[in-house]
Amino acid sequence: MTTEDWGLIEFSEAWRRQREIADAILVSASDDVLVTCQHPPVITRGRRTRDDAMLTSDALLHQRGITIVDVDRGGEATAHNPGQLVCYPVVNLEHFRPDLHWYLRALEDAVIVTLADLGLASGRVDGKTGVWIDGSRKICAIGIHCRKWVTTHGLALNVSNDLTIFDNIIPCGITDSAVTSLSQELRRGVDVHEVQETLLTHLQRFLLESR
């Protein structure tokens, strides 16, 4: 398993690269790859996004410099912008455990342990994918696509990003919870790179321990 840091990259380009890696894994058993990156302001709409999830018109979003991309992952609408740590594991689950429920929980576990290392307690909410603070504030969104057990997309952990971008949508279709970030919860500045290596370490551990 290898890691790649793509830095600040347009979402559509990152999605294209993910598909290239996934295709290579499918045809030639190439290495699994854990990608980390950040995106310029973008709202992505998963397969289950409802029309009423968009609180701002597409035209106005474009005027504000926010790109909109419809994607093939599960889930509904979410947002990305600089200061948010995005991780795309492009992996063949047959190398680990071919079980999507287990895989989603592994992503959550890696985030929960990472946040604990930084002094922030977090956990799950029954019936909702992602990671939460006090069961009421979402700090990490998760949405994946899987083809022949090869995954794309992944998780987005709010570190120090501007959370007002989420005012344009109903994040993940959830109306009764707030969105938060590491900087907001810890009440200090947190750099994405302060979190990145810890998250990758825990994610690799949870995946490899399943073998």
mmCIF file of C-alpha atoms in Angstrom:
data_model
loop_
_atom_site.group_PDB
_atom_site.id
_atom_site.type_symbol
_atom_site.label_atom_id
_atom_site.label_comp_id
_atom_site.label_asym_id
_atom_site.label_seq_id
_atom_site.Cartn_x
_atom_site.Cartn_y
_atom_site.Cartn_z
ATOM 1 C CA MET A 1 0.000 0.000 0.000
ATOM 2 C CA THR A 2 1.347 3.408 -0.990
ATOM 3 C CA THR A 3 0.408 6.971 -0.040
ATOM 4 C CA GLU A 4 0.168 10.028 -2.263
ATOM 5 C CA ASP A 5 -0.321 13.657 -1.256
ATOM 6 C CA TRP A 6 -1.939 15.601 -4.084
ATOM 7 C CA GLY A 7 -1.914 18.929 -2.263
ATOM 8 C CA LEU A 8 -4.555 21.471 -3.302
ATOM 9 C CA ILE A 9 -6.265 19.985 -6.354
ATOM 10 C CA GLU A 10 -9.508 20.602 -8.225
ATOM 11 C CA PHE A 11 -12.092 18.000 -7.260
ATOM 12 C CA SER A 12 -12.762 16.872 -10.847
ATOM 13 C CA GLU A 13 -9.059 16.244 -11.460
ATOM 14 C CA ALA A 14 -8.763 14.257 -8.227
ATOM 15 C CA TRP A 15 -11.805 12.198 -9.215
ATOM 16 C CA ARG A 16 -10.266 11.499 -12.631
ATOM 17 C CA ARG A 17 -7.013 10.338 -11.029
ATOM 18 C CA GLN A 18 -8.887 8.098 -8.621
ATOM 19 C CA ARG A 19 -10.634 6.365 -11.513
ATOM 20 C CA GLU A 20 -7.300 5.844 -13.258
ATOM 21 C CA ILE A 21 -5.828 4.214 -10.153
ATOM 22 C CA ALA A 22 -8.941 2.085 -9.664
ATOM 23 C CA ASP A 23 -8.799 0.889 -13.275
ATOM 24 C CA ALA A 24 -5.119 -0.026 -12.856
ATOM 25 C CA ILE A 25 -5.898 -1.996 -9.699
ATOM 26 C CA LEU A 26 -8.663 -3.877 -11.497
ATOM 27 C CA VAL A 27 -6.608 -4.879 -14.528
ATOM 28 C CA SER A 28 -3.123 -5.404 -13.117
ATOM 29 C CA ALA A 29 -3.324 -5.810 -9.346
ATOM 30 C CA SER A 30 -1.527 -2.499 -8.868
ATOM 31 C CA ASP A 31 -0.798 -1.263 -5.346
ATOM 32 C CA ASP A 32 -3.596 0.076 -3.212
ATOM 33 C CA VAL A 33 -3.208 3.837 -2.734
ATOM 34 C CA LEU A 34 -4.199 6.150 0.111
ATOM 35 C CA VAL A 35 -4.565 9.646 -1.306
ATOM 36 C CA THR A 36 -4.670 12.814 0.790
ATOM 37 C CA CYS A 37 -5.489 16.233 -0.619
ATOM 38 C CA GLN A 38 -7.442 19.463 -0.241
ATOM 39 C CA HIS A 39 -9.889 21.023 -2.686
ATOM 40 C CA PRO A 40 -10.771 24.546 -3.752
ATOM 41 C CA PRO A 41 -14.397 25.394 -2.808
ATOM 42 C CA VAL A 42 -16.720 22.741 -4.260
ATOM 43 C CA ILE A 43 -20.053 21.146 -3.478
ATOM 44 C CA THR A 44 -20.401 17.517 -4.518
ATOM 45 C CA ARG A 45 -23.765 15.835 -4.872
ATOM 46 C CA GLY A 46 -23.941 12.095 -4.301
ATOM 47 C CA ARG A 47 -26.434 9.717 -5.845
ATOM 48 C CA ARG A 48 -29.082 10.265 -3.157
ATOM 49 C CA THR A 49 -29.016 14.073 -3.164
ATOM 50 C CA ARG A 50 -32.499 15.582 -3.092
ATOM 51 C CA ASP A 51 -33.353 18.835 -4.832
ATOM 52 C CA ASP A 52 -34.230 20.474 -1.519
ATOM 53 C CA ALA A 53 -30.699 19.792 -0.208
ATOM 54 C CA MET A 54 -29.488 22.805 -2.187
ATOM 55 C CA LEU A 55 -30.181 26.031 -0.304
ATOM 56 C CA THR A 56 -28.395 28.270 -2.825
ATOM 57 C CA SER A 57 -28.924 28.243 -6.583
ATOM 58 C CA ASP A 58 -26.251 26.782 -8.818
ATOM 59 C CA ALA A 59 -25.888 30.158 -10.557
ATOM 60 C CA LEU A 60 -25.237 32.002 -7.290
ATOM 61 C CA LEU A 61 -22.786 29.331 -6.148
ATOM 62 C CA HIS A 62 -20.816 29.787 -9.359
ATOM 63 C CA GLN A 63 -20.804 33.548 -8.784
ATOM 64 C CA ARG A 64 -19.313 32.885 -5.346
ATOM 65 C CA GLY A 65 -16.546 30.743 -6.863
ATOM 66 C CA ILE A 66 -17.984 27.441 -5.647
ATOM 67 C CA THR A 67 -17.921 24.594 -8.165
ATOM 68 C CA ILE A 68 -20.705 21.987 -8.251
ATOM 69 C CA VAL A 69 -20.013 18.375 -9.244
ATOM 70 C CA ASP A 70 -22.462 15.465 -9.397
ATOM 71 C CA VAL A 71 -20.637 12.290 -8.381
ATOM 72 C CA ASP A 72 -21.119 8.530 -8.258
ATOM 73 C CA ARG A 73 -20.525 8.057 -4.528
ATOM 74 C CA GLY A 74 -23.226 7.205 -2.051
ATOM 75 C CA GLY A 75 -24.775 9.783 0.213
ATOM 76 C CA GLU A 76 -26.076 13.265 -0.441
ATOM 77 C CA ALA A 77 -24.534 16.727 -0.785
ATOM 78 C CA THR A 78 -21.373 17.781 1.008
ATOM 79 C CA ALA A 79 -18.789 20.525 0.662
ATOM 80 C CA HIS A 80 -15.006 20.757 0.417
ATOM 81 C CA ASN A 81 -12.671 23.729 0.723
ATOM 82 C CA PRO A 82 -9.087 24.482 1.775
ATOM 83 C CA GLY A 83 -8.320 23.540 5.356
ATOM 84 C CA GLN A 84 -10.348 20.348 5.108
ATOM 85 C CA LEU A 85 -8.360 17.100 5.005
ATOM 86 C CA VAL A 86 -9.690 14.784 2.306
ATOM 87 C CA CYS A 87 -8.604 11.155 2.132
ATOM 88 C CA TYR A 88 -9.383 8.899 -0.817
ATOM 89 C CA PRO A 89 -8.454 5.250 -0.202
ATOM 90 C CA VAL A 90 -8.380 3.640 -3.647
ATOM 91 C CA VAL A 91 -8.108 0.058 -2.476
ATOM 92 C CA ASN A 92 -9.228 -3.409 -3.440
ATOM 93 C CA LEU A 93 -11.209 -4.667 -0.460
ATOM 94 C CA GLU A 94 -10.450 -8.240 -1.507
ATOM 95 C CA HIS A 95 -6.911 -7.487 -0.281
ATOM 96 C CA PHE A 96 -8.379 -6.783 3.171
ATOM 97 C CA ARG A 97 -12.011 -7.695 3.857
ATOM 98 C CA PRO A 98 -14.704 -7.580 1.131
ATOM 99 C CA ASP A 99 -17.345 -6.060 3.388
ATOM 100 C CA LEU A 100 -18.609 -2.507 2.833
ATOM 101 C CA HIS A 101 -20.092 -2.206 6.325
ATOM 102 C CA TRP A 102 -16.731 -3.139 7.857
ATOM 103 C CA TYR A 103 -14.923 -0.727 5.526
ATOM 104 C CA LEU A 104 -17.089 2.251 6.485
ATOM 105 C CA ARG A 105 -16.593 1.467 10.163
ATOM 106 C CA ALA A 106 -12.819 1.218 9.587
ATOM 107 C CA LEU A 107 -12.786 4.714 8.064
ATOM 108 C CA GLU A 108 -14.745 6.017 11.038
ATOM 109 C CA ASP A 109 -12.461 4.234 13.519
ATOM 110 C CA ALA A 110 -9.361 5.761 11.928
ATOM 111 C CA VAL A 111 -10.824 9.250 12.282
ATOM 112 C CA ILE A 112 -12.025 8.672 15.850
ATOM 113 C CA VAL A 113 -8.592 7.489 16.995
ATOM 114 C CA THR A 114 -6.881 10.356 15.123
ATOM 115 C CA LEU A 115 -9.064 12.909 16.888
ATOM 116 C CA ALA A 116 -8.396 11.218 20.233
ATOM 117 C CA ASP A 117 -4.655 11.616 19.603
ATOM 118 C CA LEU A 118 -5.302 15.349 19.244
ATOM 119 C CA GLY A 119 -7.271 15.473 22.485
ATOM 120 C CA LEU A 120 -10.774 15.496 21.015
ATOM 121 C CA ALA A 121 -13.364 12.846 21.893
ATOM 122 C CA SER A 122 -15.655 11.812 19.055
ATOM 123 C CA GLY A 123 -17.873 8.915 18.011
ATOM 124 C CA ARG A 124 -20.662 7.597 15.836
ATOM 125 C CA VAL A 125 -24.379 8.313 15.674
ATOM 126 C CA ASP A 126 -26.672 5.328 15.135
ATOM 127 C CA GLY A 127 -27.971 5.162 11.582
ATOM 128 C CA LYS A 128 -25.688 7.921 10.292
ATOM 129 C CA THR A 129 -22.344 7.496 8.560
ATOM 130 C CA GLY A 130 -19.489 9.746 9.636
ATOM 131 C CA VAL A 131 -17.868 10.994 12.824
ATOM 132 C CA TRP A 132 -19.517 13.289 15.355
ATOM 133 C CA ILE A 133 -18.732 15.373 18.420
ATOM 134 C CA ASP A 134 -21.175 14.877 21.308
ATOM 135 C CA GLY A 135 -23.530 13.161 18.873
ATOM 136 C CA SER A 136 -24.711 16.528 17.562
ATOM 137 C CA ARG A 137 -21.884 18.143 15.581
ATOM 138 C CA LYS A 138 -20.535 16.439 12.467
ATOM 139 C CA ILE A 139 -16.799 16.770 11.960
ATOM 140 C CA CYS A 140 -16.161 14.136 9.268
ATOM 141 C CA ALA A 141 -18.275 13.124 6.275
ATOM 142 C CA ILE A 142 -17.835 9.777 4.539
ATOM 143 C CA GLY A 143 -19.089 8.683 1.140
ATOM 144 C CA ILE A 144 -17.709 5.957 -1.105
ATOM 145 C CA HIS A 145 -18.118 4.251 -4.453
ATOM 146 C CA CYS A 146 -17.209 0.595 -4.927
ATOM 147 C CA ARG A 147 -16.815 -1.325 -8.200
ATOM 148 C CA LYS A 148 -15.746 -4.965 -8.095
ATOM 149 C CA TRP A 149 -14.548 -4.332 -4.527
ATOM 150 C CA VAL A 150 -12.305 -1.423 -5.580
ATOM 151 C CA THR A 151 -13.174 1.757 -3.716
ATOM 152 C CA THR A 152 -13.035 5.427 -4.672
ATOM 153 C CA HIS A 153 -14.018 8.602 -2.834
ATOM 154 C CA GLY A 154 -13.658 8.421 0.951
ATOM 155 C CA LEU A 155 -13.695 10.861 3.855
ATOM 156 C CA ALA A 156 -13.527 14.596 4.458
ATOM 157 C CA LEU A 157 -12.371 15.770 7.894
ATOM 158 C CA ASN A 158 -12.985 19.407 8.772
ATOM 159 C CA VAL A 159 -9.724 20.697 10.228
ATOM 160 C CA SER A 160 -9.499 24.477 9.839
ATOM 161 C CA ASN A 161 -11.740 25.180 6.846
ATOM 162 C CA ASP A 162 -14.350 27.931 6.549
ATOM 163 C CA LEU A 163 -17.558 26.192 7.603
ATOM 164 C CA THR A 164 -19.847 28.811 6.077
ATOM 165 C CA ILE A 165 -19.664 26.888 2.784
ATOM 166 C CA PHE A 166 -22.028 24.364 4.399
ATOM 167 C CA ASP A 167 -24.677 27.092 4.714
ATOM 168 C CA ASN A 168 -25.386 26.542 1.016
ATOM 169 C CA ILE A 169 -26.634 22.969 1.500
ATOM 170 C CA ILE A 170 -28.281 20.578 3.905
ATOM 171 C CA PRO A 171 -25.092 18.581 4.576
ATOM 172 C CA CYS A 172 -25.619 14.863 3.956
ATOM 173 C CA GLY A 173 -29.373 15.501 4.144
ATOM 174 C CA ILE A 174 -29.198 15.993 7.926
ATOM 175 C CA THR A 175 -31.245 18.908 9.256
ATOM 176 C CA ASP A 176 -30.927 18.432 13.020
ATOM 177 C CA SER A 177 -27.139 18.651 13.455
ATOM 178 C CA ALA A 178 -24.419 21.259 13.084
ATOM 179 C CA VAL A 179 -21.119 21.042 11.220
ATOM 180 C CA THR A 180 -17.904 21.588 13.160
ATOM 181 C CA SER A 181 -14.127 21.431 12.738
ATOM 182 C CA LEU A 182 -11.034 20.542 14.732
ATOM 183 C CA SER A 183 -10.011 24.187 15.062
ATOM 184 C CA GLN A 184 -13.456 25.148 16.290
ATOM 185 C CA GLU A 185 -13.618 22.333 18.842
ATOM 186 C CA LEU A 186 -10.045 22.719 20.116
ATOM 187 C CA ARG A 187 -10.245 26.524 19.987
ATOM 188 C CA ARG A 188 -6.869 26.825 18.332
ATOM 189 C CA GLY A 189 -5.419 26.819 14.885
ATOM 190 C CA VAL A 190 -4.835 23.337 13.505
ATOM 191 C CA ASP A 191 -2.898 22.719 10.304
ATOM 192 C CA VAL A 192 -4.028 19.966 7.956
ATOM 193 C CA HIS A 193 -0.526 18.483 7.930
ATOM 194 C CA GLU A 194 -0.670 18.172 11.720
ATOM 195 C CA VAL A 195 -3.485 15.657 11.208
ATOM 196 C CA GLN A 196 -2.571 14.030 7.915
ATOM 197 C CA GLU A 197 0.189 11.604 8.907
ATOM 198 C CA THR A 198 -1.669 10.484 12.022
ATOM 199 C CA LEU A 199 -4.793 9.716 10.017
ATOM 200 C CA LEU A 200 -2.826 7.779 7.395
ATOM 201 C CA THR A 201 -1.066 5.748 10.086
ATOM 202 C CA HIS A 202 -4.310 4.735 11.759
ATOM 203 C CA LEU A 203 -6.082 4.067 8.468
ATOM 204 C CA GLN A 204 -3.315 1.746 7.290
ATOM 205 C CA ARG A 205 -3.389 -0.032 10.651
ATOM 206 C CA PHE A 206 -7.141 -0.659 10.578
ATOM 207 C CA LEU A 207 -6.982 -1.931 6.999
ATOM 208 C CA LEU A 208 -3.932 -4.151 7.439
ATOM 209 C CA GLU A 209 -5.164 -5.660 10.708
ATOM 210 C CA SER A 210 -8.136 -7.092 8.813
ATOM 211 C CA ARG A 211 -5.937 -9.406 6.761
#
